[in-house]
CSV table of C-alpha atoms and ligand atoms in Angstrom, one decimal:
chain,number,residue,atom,x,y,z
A,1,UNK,CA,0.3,-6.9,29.3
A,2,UNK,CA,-2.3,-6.6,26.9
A,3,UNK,CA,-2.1,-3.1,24.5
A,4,UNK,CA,-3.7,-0.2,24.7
A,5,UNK,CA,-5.9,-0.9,21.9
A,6,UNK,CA,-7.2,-3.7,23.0
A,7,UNK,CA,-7.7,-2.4,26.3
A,8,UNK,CA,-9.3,0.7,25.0
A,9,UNK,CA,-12.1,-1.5,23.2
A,10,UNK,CA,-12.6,-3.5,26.2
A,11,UNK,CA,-15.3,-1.7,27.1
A,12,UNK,CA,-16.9,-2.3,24.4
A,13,UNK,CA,-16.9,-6.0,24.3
A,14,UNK,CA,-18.4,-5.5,27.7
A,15,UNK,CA,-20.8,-3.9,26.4
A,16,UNK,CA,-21.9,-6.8,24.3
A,17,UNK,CA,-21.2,-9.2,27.0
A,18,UNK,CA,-23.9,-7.9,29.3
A,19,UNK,CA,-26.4,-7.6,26.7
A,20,UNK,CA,-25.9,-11.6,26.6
A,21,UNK,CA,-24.1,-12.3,23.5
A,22,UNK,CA,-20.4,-13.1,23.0
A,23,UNK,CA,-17.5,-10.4,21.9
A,24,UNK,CA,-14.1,-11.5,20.8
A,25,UNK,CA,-10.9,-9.5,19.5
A,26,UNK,CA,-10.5,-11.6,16.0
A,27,UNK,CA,-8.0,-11.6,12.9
A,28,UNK,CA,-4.9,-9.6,12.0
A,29,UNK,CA,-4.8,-7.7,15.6
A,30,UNK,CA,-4.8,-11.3,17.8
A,31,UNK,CA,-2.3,-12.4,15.0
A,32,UNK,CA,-0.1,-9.2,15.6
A,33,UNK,CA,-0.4,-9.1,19.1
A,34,UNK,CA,1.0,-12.7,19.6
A,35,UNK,CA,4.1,-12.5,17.0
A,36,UNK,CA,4.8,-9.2,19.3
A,37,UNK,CA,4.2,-6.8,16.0
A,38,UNK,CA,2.6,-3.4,16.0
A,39,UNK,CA,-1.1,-3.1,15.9
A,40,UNK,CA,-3.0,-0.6,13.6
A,41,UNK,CA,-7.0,-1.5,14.6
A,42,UNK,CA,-8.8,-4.0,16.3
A,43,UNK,CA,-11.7,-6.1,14.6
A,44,UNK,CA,-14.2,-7.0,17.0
A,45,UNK,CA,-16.2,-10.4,16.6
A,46,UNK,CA,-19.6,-11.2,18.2
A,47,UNK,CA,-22.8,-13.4,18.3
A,48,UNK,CA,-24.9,-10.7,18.5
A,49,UNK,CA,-27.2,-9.8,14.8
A,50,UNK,CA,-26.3,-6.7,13.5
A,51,UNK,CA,-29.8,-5.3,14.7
A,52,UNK,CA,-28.9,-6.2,18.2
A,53,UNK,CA,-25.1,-4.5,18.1
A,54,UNK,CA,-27.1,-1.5,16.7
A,55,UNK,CA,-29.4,-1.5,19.8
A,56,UNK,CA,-26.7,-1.8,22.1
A,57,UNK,CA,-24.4,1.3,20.6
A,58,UNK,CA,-26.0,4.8,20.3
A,59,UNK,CA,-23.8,5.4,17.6
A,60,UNK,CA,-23.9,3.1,14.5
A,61,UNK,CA,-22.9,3.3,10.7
A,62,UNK,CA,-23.8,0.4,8.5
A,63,UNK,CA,-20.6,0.2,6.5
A,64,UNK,CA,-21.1,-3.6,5.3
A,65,UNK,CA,-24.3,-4.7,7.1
A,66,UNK,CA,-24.7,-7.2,4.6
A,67,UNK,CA,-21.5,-9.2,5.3
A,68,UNK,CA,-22.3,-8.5,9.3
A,69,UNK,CA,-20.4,-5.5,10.0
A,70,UNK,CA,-21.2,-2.4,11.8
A,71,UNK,CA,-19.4,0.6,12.6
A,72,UNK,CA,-19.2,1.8,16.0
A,73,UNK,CA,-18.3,5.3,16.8
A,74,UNK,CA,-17.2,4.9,20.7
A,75,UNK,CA,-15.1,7.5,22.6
A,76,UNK,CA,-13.9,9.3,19.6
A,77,UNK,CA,-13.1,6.0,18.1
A,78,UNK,CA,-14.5,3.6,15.0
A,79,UNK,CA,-14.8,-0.1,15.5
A,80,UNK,CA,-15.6,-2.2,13.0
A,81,UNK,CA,-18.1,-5.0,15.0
A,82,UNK,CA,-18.7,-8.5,13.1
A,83,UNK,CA,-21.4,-11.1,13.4
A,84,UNK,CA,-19.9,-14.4,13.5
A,85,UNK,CA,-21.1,-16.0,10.2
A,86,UNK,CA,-20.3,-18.6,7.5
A,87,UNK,CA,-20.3,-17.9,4.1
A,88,UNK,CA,-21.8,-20.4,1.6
A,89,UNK,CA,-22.7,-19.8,-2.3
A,90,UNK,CA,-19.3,-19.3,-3.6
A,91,UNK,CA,-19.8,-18.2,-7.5
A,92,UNK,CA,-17.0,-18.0,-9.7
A,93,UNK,CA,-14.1,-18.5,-6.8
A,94,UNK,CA,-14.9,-15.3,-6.0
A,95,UNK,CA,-16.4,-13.8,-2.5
A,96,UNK,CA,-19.8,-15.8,-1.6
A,97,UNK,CA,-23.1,-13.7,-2.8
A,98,UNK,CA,-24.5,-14.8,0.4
A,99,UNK,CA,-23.3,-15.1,4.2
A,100,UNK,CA,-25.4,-17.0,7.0
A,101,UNK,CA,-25.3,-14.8,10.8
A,102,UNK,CA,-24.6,-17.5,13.2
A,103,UNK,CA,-24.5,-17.6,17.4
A,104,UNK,CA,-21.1,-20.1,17.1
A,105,UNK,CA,-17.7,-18.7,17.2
A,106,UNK,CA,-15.8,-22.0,16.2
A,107,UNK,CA,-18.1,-22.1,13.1
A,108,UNK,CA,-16.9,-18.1,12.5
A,109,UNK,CA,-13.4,-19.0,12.7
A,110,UNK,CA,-13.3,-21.9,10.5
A,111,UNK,CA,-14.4,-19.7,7.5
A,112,UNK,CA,-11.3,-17.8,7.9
A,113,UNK,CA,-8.5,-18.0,5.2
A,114,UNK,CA,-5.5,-19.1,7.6
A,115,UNK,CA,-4.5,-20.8,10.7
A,116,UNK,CA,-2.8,-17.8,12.0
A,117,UNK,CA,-6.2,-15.3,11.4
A,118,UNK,CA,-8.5,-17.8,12.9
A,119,UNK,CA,-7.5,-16.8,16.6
A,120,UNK,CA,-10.0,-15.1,18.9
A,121,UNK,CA,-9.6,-13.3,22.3
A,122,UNK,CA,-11.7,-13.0,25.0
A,123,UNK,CA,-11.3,-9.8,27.0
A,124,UNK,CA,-9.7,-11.3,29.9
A,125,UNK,CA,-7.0,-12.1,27.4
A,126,UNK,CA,-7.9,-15.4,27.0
A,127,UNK,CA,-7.1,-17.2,23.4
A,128,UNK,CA,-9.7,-19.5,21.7
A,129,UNK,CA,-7.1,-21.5,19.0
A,130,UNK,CA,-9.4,-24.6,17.6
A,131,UNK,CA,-7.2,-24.3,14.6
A,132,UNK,CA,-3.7,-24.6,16.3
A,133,UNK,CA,-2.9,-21.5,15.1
A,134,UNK,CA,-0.5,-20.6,17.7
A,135,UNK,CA,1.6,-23.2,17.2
A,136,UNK,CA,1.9,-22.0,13.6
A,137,UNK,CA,2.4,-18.7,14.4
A,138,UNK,CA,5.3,-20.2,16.2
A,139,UNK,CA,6.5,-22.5,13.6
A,140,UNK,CA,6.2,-19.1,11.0
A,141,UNK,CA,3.9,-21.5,8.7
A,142,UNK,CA,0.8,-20.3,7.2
A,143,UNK,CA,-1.8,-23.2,6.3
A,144,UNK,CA,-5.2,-23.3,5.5
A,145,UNK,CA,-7.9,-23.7,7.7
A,146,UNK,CA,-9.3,-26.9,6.3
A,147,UNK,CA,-8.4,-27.9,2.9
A,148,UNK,CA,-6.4,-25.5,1.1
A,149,UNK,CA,-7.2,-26.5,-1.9
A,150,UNK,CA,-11.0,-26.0,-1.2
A,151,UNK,CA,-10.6,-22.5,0.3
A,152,UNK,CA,-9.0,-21.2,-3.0
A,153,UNK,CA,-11.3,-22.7,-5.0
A,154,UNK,CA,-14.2,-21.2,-2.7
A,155,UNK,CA,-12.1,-17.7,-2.9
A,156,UNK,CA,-9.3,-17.3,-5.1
A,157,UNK,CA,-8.1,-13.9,-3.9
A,158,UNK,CA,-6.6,-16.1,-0.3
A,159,UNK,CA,-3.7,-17.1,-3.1
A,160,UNK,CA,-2.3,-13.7,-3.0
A,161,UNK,CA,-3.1,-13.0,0.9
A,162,UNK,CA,-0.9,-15.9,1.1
A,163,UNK,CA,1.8,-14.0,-0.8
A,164,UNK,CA,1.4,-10.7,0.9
A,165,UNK,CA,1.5,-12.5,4.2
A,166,UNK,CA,4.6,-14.3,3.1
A,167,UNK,CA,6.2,-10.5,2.4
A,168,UNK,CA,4.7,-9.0,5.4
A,169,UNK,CA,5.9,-12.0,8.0
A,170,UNK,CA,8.6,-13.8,6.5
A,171,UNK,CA,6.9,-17.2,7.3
A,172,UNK,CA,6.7,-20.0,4.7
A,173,UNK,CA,3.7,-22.0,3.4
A,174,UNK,CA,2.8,-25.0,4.8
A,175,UNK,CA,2.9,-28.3,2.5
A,176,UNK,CA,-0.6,-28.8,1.6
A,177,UNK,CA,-1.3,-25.0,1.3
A,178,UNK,CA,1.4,-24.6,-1.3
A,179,UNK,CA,0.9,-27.3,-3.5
A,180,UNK,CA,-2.8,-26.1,-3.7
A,181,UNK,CA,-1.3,-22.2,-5.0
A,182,UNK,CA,0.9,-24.1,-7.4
A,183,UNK,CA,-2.4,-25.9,-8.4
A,184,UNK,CA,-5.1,-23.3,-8.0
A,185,UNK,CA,-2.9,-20.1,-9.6
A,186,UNK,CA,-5.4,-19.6,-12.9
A,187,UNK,CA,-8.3,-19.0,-10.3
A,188,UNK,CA,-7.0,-15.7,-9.9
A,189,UNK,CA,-7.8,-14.4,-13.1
A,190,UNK,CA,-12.0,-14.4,-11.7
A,191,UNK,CA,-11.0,-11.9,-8.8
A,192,UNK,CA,-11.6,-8.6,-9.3
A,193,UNK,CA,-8.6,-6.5,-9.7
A,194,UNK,CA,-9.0,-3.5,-7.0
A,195,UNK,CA,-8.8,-6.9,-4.3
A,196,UNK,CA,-5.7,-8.0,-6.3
A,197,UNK,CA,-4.2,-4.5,-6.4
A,198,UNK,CA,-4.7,-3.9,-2.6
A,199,UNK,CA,-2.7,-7.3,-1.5
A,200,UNK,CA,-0.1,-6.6,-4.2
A,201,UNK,CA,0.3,-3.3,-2.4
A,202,UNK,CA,0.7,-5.1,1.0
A,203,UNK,CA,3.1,-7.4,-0.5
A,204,UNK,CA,5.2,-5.0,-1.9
A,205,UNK,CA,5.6,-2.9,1.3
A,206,UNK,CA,6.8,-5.9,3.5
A,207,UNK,CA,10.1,-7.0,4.4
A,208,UNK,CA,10.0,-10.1,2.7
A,209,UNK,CA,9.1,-9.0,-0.3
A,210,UNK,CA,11.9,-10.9,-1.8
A,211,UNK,CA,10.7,-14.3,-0.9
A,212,UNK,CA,7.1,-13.4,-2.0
A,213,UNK,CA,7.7,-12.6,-5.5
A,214,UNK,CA,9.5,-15.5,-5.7
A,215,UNK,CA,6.5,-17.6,-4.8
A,216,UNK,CA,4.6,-15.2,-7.3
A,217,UNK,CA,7.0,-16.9,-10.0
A,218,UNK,CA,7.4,-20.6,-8.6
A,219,UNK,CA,3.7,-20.7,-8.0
A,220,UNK,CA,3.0,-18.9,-11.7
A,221,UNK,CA,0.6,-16.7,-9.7
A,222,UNK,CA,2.5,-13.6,-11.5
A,223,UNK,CA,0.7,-15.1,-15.1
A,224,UNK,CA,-2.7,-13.6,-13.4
A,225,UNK,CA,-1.3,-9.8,-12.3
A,226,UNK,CA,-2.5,-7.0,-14.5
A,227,UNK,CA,0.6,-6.8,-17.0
A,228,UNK,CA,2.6,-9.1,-15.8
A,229,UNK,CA,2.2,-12.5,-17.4
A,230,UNK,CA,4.8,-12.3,-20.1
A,231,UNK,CA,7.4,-10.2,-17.6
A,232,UNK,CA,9.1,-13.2,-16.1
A,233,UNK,CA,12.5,-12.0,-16.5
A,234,UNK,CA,11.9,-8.6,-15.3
A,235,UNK,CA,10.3,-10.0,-12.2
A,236,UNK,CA,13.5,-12.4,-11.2
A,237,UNK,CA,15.7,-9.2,-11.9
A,238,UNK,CA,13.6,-7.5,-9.5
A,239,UNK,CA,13.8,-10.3,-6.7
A,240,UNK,CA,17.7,-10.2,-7.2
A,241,UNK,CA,17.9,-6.6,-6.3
A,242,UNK,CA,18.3,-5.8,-2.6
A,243,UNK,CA,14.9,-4.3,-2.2
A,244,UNK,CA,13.7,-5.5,1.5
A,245,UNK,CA,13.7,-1.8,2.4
A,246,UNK,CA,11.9,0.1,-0.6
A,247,UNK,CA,9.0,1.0,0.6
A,248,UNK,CA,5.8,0.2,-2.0
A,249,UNK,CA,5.6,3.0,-3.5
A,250,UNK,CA,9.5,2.6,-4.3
A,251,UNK,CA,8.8,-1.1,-4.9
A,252,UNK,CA,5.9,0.0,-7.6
A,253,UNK,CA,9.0,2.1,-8.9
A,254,UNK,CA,11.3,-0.1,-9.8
A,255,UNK,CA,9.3,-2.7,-11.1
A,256,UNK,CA,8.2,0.2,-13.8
A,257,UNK,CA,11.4,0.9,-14.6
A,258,UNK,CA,12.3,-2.8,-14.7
A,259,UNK,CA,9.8,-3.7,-16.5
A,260,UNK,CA,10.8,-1.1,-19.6
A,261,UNK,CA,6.8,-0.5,-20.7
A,262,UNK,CA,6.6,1.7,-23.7
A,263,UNK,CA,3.6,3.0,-22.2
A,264,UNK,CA,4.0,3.0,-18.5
A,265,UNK,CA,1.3,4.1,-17.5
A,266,UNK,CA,-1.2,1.7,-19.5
A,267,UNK,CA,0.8,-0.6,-17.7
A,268,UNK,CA,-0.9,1.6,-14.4
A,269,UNK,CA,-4.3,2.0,-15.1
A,270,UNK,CA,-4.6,-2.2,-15.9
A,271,UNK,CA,-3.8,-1.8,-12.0
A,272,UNK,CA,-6.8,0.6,-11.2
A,273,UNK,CA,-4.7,2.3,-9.3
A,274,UNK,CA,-5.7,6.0,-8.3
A,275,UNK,CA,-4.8,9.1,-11.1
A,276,UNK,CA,-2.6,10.2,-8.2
A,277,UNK,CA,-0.5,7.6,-8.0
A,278,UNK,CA,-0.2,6.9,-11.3
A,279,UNK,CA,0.2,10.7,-11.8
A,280,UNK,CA,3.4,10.6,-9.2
A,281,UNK,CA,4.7,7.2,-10.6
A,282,UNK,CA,5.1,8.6,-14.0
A,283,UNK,CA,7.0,11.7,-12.1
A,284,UNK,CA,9.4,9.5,-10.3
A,285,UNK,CA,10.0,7.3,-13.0
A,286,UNK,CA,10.8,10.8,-15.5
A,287,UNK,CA,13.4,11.7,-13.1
A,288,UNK,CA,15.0,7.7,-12.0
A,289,UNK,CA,15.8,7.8,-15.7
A,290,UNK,CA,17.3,10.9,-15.1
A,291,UNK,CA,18.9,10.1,-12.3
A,292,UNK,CA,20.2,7.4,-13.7
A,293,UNK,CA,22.4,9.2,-15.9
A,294,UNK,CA,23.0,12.4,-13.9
A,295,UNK,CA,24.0,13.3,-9.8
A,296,UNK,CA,21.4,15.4,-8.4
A,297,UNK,CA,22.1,18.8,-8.9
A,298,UNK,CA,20.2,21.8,-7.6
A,299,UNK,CA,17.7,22.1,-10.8
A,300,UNK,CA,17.2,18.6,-10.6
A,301,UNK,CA,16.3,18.6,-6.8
A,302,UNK,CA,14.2,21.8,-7.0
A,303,UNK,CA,12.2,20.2,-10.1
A,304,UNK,CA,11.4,16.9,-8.5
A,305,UNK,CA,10.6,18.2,-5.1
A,306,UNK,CA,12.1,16.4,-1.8
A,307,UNK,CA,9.7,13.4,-1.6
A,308,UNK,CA,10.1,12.1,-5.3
A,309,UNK,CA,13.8,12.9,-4.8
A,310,UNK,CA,14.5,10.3,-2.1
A,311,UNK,CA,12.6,8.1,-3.4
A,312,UNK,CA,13.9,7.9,-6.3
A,313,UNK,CA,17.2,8.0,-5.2
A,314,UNK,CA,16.6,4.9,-2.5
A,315,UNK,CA,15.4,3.0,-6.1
A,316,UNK,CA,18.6,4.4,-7.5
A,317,UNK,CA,20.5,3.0,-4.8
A,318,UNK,CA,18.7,-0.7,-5.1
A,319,UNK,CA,19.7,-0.7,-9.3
A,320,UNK,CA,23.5,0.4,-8.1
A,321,UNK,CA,23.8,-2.6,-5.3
A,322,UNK,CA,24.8,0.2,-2.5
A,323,UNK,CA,24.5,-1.2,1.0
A,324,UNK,CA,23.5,1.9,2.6
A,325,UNK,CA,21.9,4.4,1.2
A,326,UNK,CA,22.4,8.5,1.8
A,327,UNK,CA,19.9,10.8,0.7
A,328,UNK,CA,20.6,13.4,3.8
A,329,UNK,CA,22.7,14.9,1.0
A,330,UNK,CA,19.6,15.5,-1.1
A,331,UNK,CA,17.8,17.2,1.7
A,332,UNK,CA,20.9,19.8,2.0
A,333,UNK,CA,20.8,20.3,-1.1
A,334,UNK,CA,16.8,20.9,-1.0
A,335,UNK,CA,17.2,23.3,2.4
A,336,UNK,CA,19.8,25.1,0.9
A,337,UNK,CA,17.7,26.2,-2.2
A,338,UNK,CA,16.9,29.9,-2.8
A,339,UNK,CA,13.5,29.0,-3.5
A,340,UNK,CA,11.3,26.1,-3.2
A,341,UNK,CA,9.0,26.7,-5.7
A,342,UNK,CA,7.9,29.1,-8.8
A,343,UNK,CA,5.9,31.2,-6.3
A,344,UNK,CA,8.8,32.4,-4.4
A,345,UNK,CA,10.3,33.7,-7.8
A,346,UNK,CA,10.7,37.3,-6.8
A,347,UNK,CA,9.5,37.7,-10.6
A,348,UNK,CA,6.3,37.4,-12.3
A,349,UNK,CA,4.9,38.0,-15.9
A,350,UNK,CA,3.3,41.4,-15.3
A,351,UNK,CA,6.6,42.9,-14.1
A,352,UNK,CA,8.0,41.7,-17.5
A,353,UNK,CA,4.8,43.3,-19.3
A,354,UNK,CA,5.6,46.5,-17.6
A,355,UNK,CA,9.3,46.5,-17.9
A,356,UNK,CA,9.5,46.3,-21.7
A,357,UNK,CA,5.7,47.5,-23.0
A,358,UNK,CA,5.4,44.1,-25.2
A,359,UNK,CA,2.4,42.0,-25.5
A,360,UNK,CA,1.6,39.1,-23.5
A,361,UNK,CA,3.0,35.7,-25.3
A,362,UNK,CA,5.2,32.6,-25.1
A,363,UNK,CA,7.9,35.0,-24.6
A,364,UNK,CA,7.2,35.7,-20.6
A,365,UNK,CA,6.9,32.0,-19.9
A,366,UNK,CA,10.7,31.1,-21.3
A,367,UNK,CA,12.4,34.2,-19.5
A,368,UNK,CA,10.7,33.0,-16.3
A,369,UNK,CA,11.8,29.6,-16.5
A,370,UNK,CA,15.4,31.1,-17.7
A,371,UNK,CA,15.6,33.3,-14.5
A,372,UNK,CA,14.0,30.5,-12.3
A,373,UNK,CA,17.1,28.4,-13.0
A,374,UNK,CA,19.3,31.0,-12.7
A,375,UNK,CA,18.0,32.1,-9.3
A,376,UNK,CA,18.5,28.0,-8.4
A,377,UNK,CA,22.0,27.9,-9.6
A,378,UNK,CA,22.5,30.5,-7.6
A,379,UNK,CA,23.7,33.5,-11.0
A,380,UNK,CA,21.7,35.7,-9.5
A,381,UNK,CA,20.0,36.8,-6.7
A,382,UNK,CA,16.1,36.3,-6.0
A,383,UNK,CA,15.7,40.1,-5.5
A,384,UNK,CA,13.3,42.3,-8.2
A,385,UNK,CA,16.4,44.3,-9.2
A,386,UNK,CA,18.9,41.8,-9.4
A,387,UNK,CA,17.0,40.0,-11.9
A,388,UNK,CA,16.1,43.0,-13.5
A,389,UNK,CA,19.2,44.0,-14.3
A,390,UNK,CA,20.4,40.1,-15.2
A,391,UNK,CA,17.8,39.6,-17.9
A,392,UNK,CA,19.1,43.1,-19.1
A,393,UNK,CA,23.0,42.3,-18.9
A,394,UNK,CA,21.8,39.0,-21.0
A,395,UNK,CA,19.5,41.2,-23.2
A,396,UNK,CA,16.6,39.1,-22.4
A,397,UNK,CA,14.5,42.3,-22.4
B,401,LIG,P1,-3.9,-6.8,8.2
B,401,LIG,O1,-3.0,-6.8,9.4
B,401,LIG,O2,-3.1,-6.6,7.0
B,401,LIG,O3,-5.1,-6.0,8.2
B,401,LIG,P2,-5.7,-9.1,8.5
B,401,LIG,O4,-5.4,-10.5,8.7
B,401,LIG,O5,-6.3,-8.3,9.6
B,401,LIG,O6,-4.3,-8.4,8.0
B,401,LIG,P3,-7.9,-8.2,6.9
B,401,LIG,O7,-8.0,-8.1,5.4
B,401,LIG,O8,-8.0,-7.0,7.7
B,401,LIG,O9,-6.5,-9.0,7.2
B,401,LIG,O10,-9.0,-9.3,7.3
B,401,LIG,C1,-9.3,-9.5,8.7
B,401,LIG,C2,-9.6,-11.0,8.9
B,401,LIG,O11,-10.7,-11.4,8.1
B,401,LIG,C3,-8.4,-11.9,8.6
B,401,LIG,O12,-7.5,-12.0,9.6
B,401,LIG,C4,-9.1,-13.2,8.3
B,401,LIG,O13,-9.5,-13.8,9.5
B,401,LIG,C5,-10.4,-12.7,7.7
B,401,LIG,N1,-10.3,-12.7,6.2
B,401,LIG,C6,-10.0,-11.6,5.4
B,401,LIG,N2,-10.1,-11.9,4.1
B,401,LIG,C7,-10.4,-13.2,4.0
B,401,LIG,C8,-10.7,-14.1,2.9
B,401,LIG,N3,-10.6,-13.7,1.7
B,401,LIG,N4,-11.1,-15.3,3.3
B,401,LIG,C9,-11.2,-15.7,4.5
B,401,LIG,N5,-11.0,-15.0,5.6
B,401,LIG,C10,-10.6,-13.7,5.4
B,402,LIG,MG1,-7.0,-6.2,9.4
């Protein structure tokens, strides 16, 4: 039984097929689909130019018309639709300046980075393997198409897709294609780092994420990550944590608070990551250090909010060894908080302005804060009065 996704699309590749070219489902879905994993989207292979897939759709974008892809908007849906091509002029191991459109499927999937991606399907279901890529799929190997060697030269960045597939799909690499990583690692240092950071992110979300930043150390790939080269020992302290579960922003976590930076997040922005994340990182790390040497309480819950709270507390969990992990408690204690947030302070700085006739200053921000706690720790009611006559008991005003 083929998916829904796949059968959604079929109409497309239809489409395609009886304007007299070729369609095939290509790459991580066909992969997916025949280890019996989830599948998120569907890359679509064909022979047809991108000038002819845009005269056979109504509605095209030209998201990467230069490397052959166009989008197709289809029944509410976006497909991304590929010209089979090869890619020649490799400068600088990185991504080839310029890519040939070709009418030959074979010669499309032969310049694709592993056995187990170079699959296509037809859309009577029908697999098209010239690579044996089943068969590795089967064996849980991932090997080069062609020589490895050569294909990392040609693009460096397959290295750490290697890895990430290693975290995402437990599989091992095959001979050939490992001792070419052990060989090739400096060639990573030419890749541009947003390609680096969006593997590395793949990586550390995966299951196996154990066993690939092992082969980040064996294979000294790790000397060629953004901050990492001289952090040997807090990488092997990381791999002999029980993280298989953290998720990657957990992952990303600990290996800041393992890693001990003076200046965390320097040790961020070498990664390009978003101000966002690195914004939340810091956050999370503030209160795993705090939570490190403190149990939650209610402050500390209602100041790091529910999502920062479990994850810091799964991290927590991973630095203690605990087998399982509970952070149902955290949510009680987060539902059963008077307030969620300073909004809901039934207080505000002009009823502090009119209740004592003083002038604005410093003054209303620390009584706020001092009843916000209180009203947390549950002293005193969140009611006008109540902290009213509070802040007069403790002659706060
Ligand atoms: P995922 O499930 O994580 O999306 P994927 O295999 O689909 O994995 P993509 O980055 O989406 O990975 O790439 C789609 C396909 O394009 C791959 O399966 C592979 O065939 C090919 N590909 C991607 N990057 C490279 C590369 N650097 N060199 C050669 N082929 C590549
Ligand atoms: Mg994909």
């Amino acid at each position: 039984m083929v998916p829904t996704l796949f059968e959604k699309a079929i109409p497309l590749l239809n489409k395609i097929e009886q304007a007299g070219y070729e369609a095939y489902f290509v790459g991580g879905s066909v992969r997916d689909y025949l280890m019996g994993r989830q599948i998120n989207d569907v890359d679509i292979a064909t022979s047809a130019f991108p000038s002819e897939v845009k005269k056979i759709f109504p509605h095209t974008v030209d998201v990467g018309i230069e490397h052959g892809t166009v989008l197709v908007l289809e029944n509410g849906e976006e497909y991304e639709i590929t010209t089979f091509r090869t890619e020649s002029e490799y400068n600088d191991y990185r991504r080839p300046e310029a890519v040939e459109f070709i009418r030959s499927l074979v010669e499309d999937l032969k310049r694709r980075d592993f056995t187990m991606n170079s699959i296509a399907m037809d859309i009577s279901g029908e697999i098209h393997d010239p690579f044996n890529g089943y068969e590795d799929i089967q064996s849980r190997v991932i090997r080069s198409v062609g020589s490895a060697k050569e294909r990392f030269s040609e693009d460096a960045l397959r290295m750490m897709r290697a890895v990430r597939f290693v975290s995402q799909l437990g599989f091992a690499l095959e001979v050939e294609t490992s001792k070419a990583l052990a060989e090739h690692h400096s060639l990573l240092r030419h890749i541009a780092i947003e390609r680096v950071t969006q593997e590395f992110e793949k990586l550390l979300s995966g299951q196996n994420k154990q066993k690939a930043l092992e082969l980040l150390l064996s294979s000294k790939l790790y000397n060629h990550l953004p901050g990492l080269s001289s952090k040997q020992d807090s990488l092997i302290r990381m791999t002999n944590l029980p993280i298989h579960s953290l998720t990657s922003a957990e992952s990303w976590l600990l290996l800041l608070y393992l890693l001990q930076e003076e200046q965390p997040k320097h040790f961020l922005i070498k990664w390009r990551l978003s101000t966002k994340t690195i914004k939340r990182l810091c956050k999370d790390l503030t209160f795993l250090q705090e939570r490190l040497g403190n149990d939650w309480s209610n402050y500390l819950v209602y100041c790091a909010g529910l999502p920062t709270a479990h994850r810091v507390e799964n991290v927590y969990s991973v630095l203690e060894g605990k087998k399982s992990v509970e952070v149902d408690y955290i949510t009680t204690i987060y539902e059963s908080l008077p307030i969620k947030n300073r909004s809901e302070l039934d207080l505000t700085g002009n009823d502090l302005l009119q209740w004592t006739n003083k002038k604005p200053g410093r003054w209303i921000k620390q009584i706020l804060d001092t009843a916000e706690k209180s009203v947390i720790n549950g002293e005193i009611q969140n009611e006008k009065n109540a902290i009213r006559g509070w802040l007069h008991r403790c002659k706060l005003i």
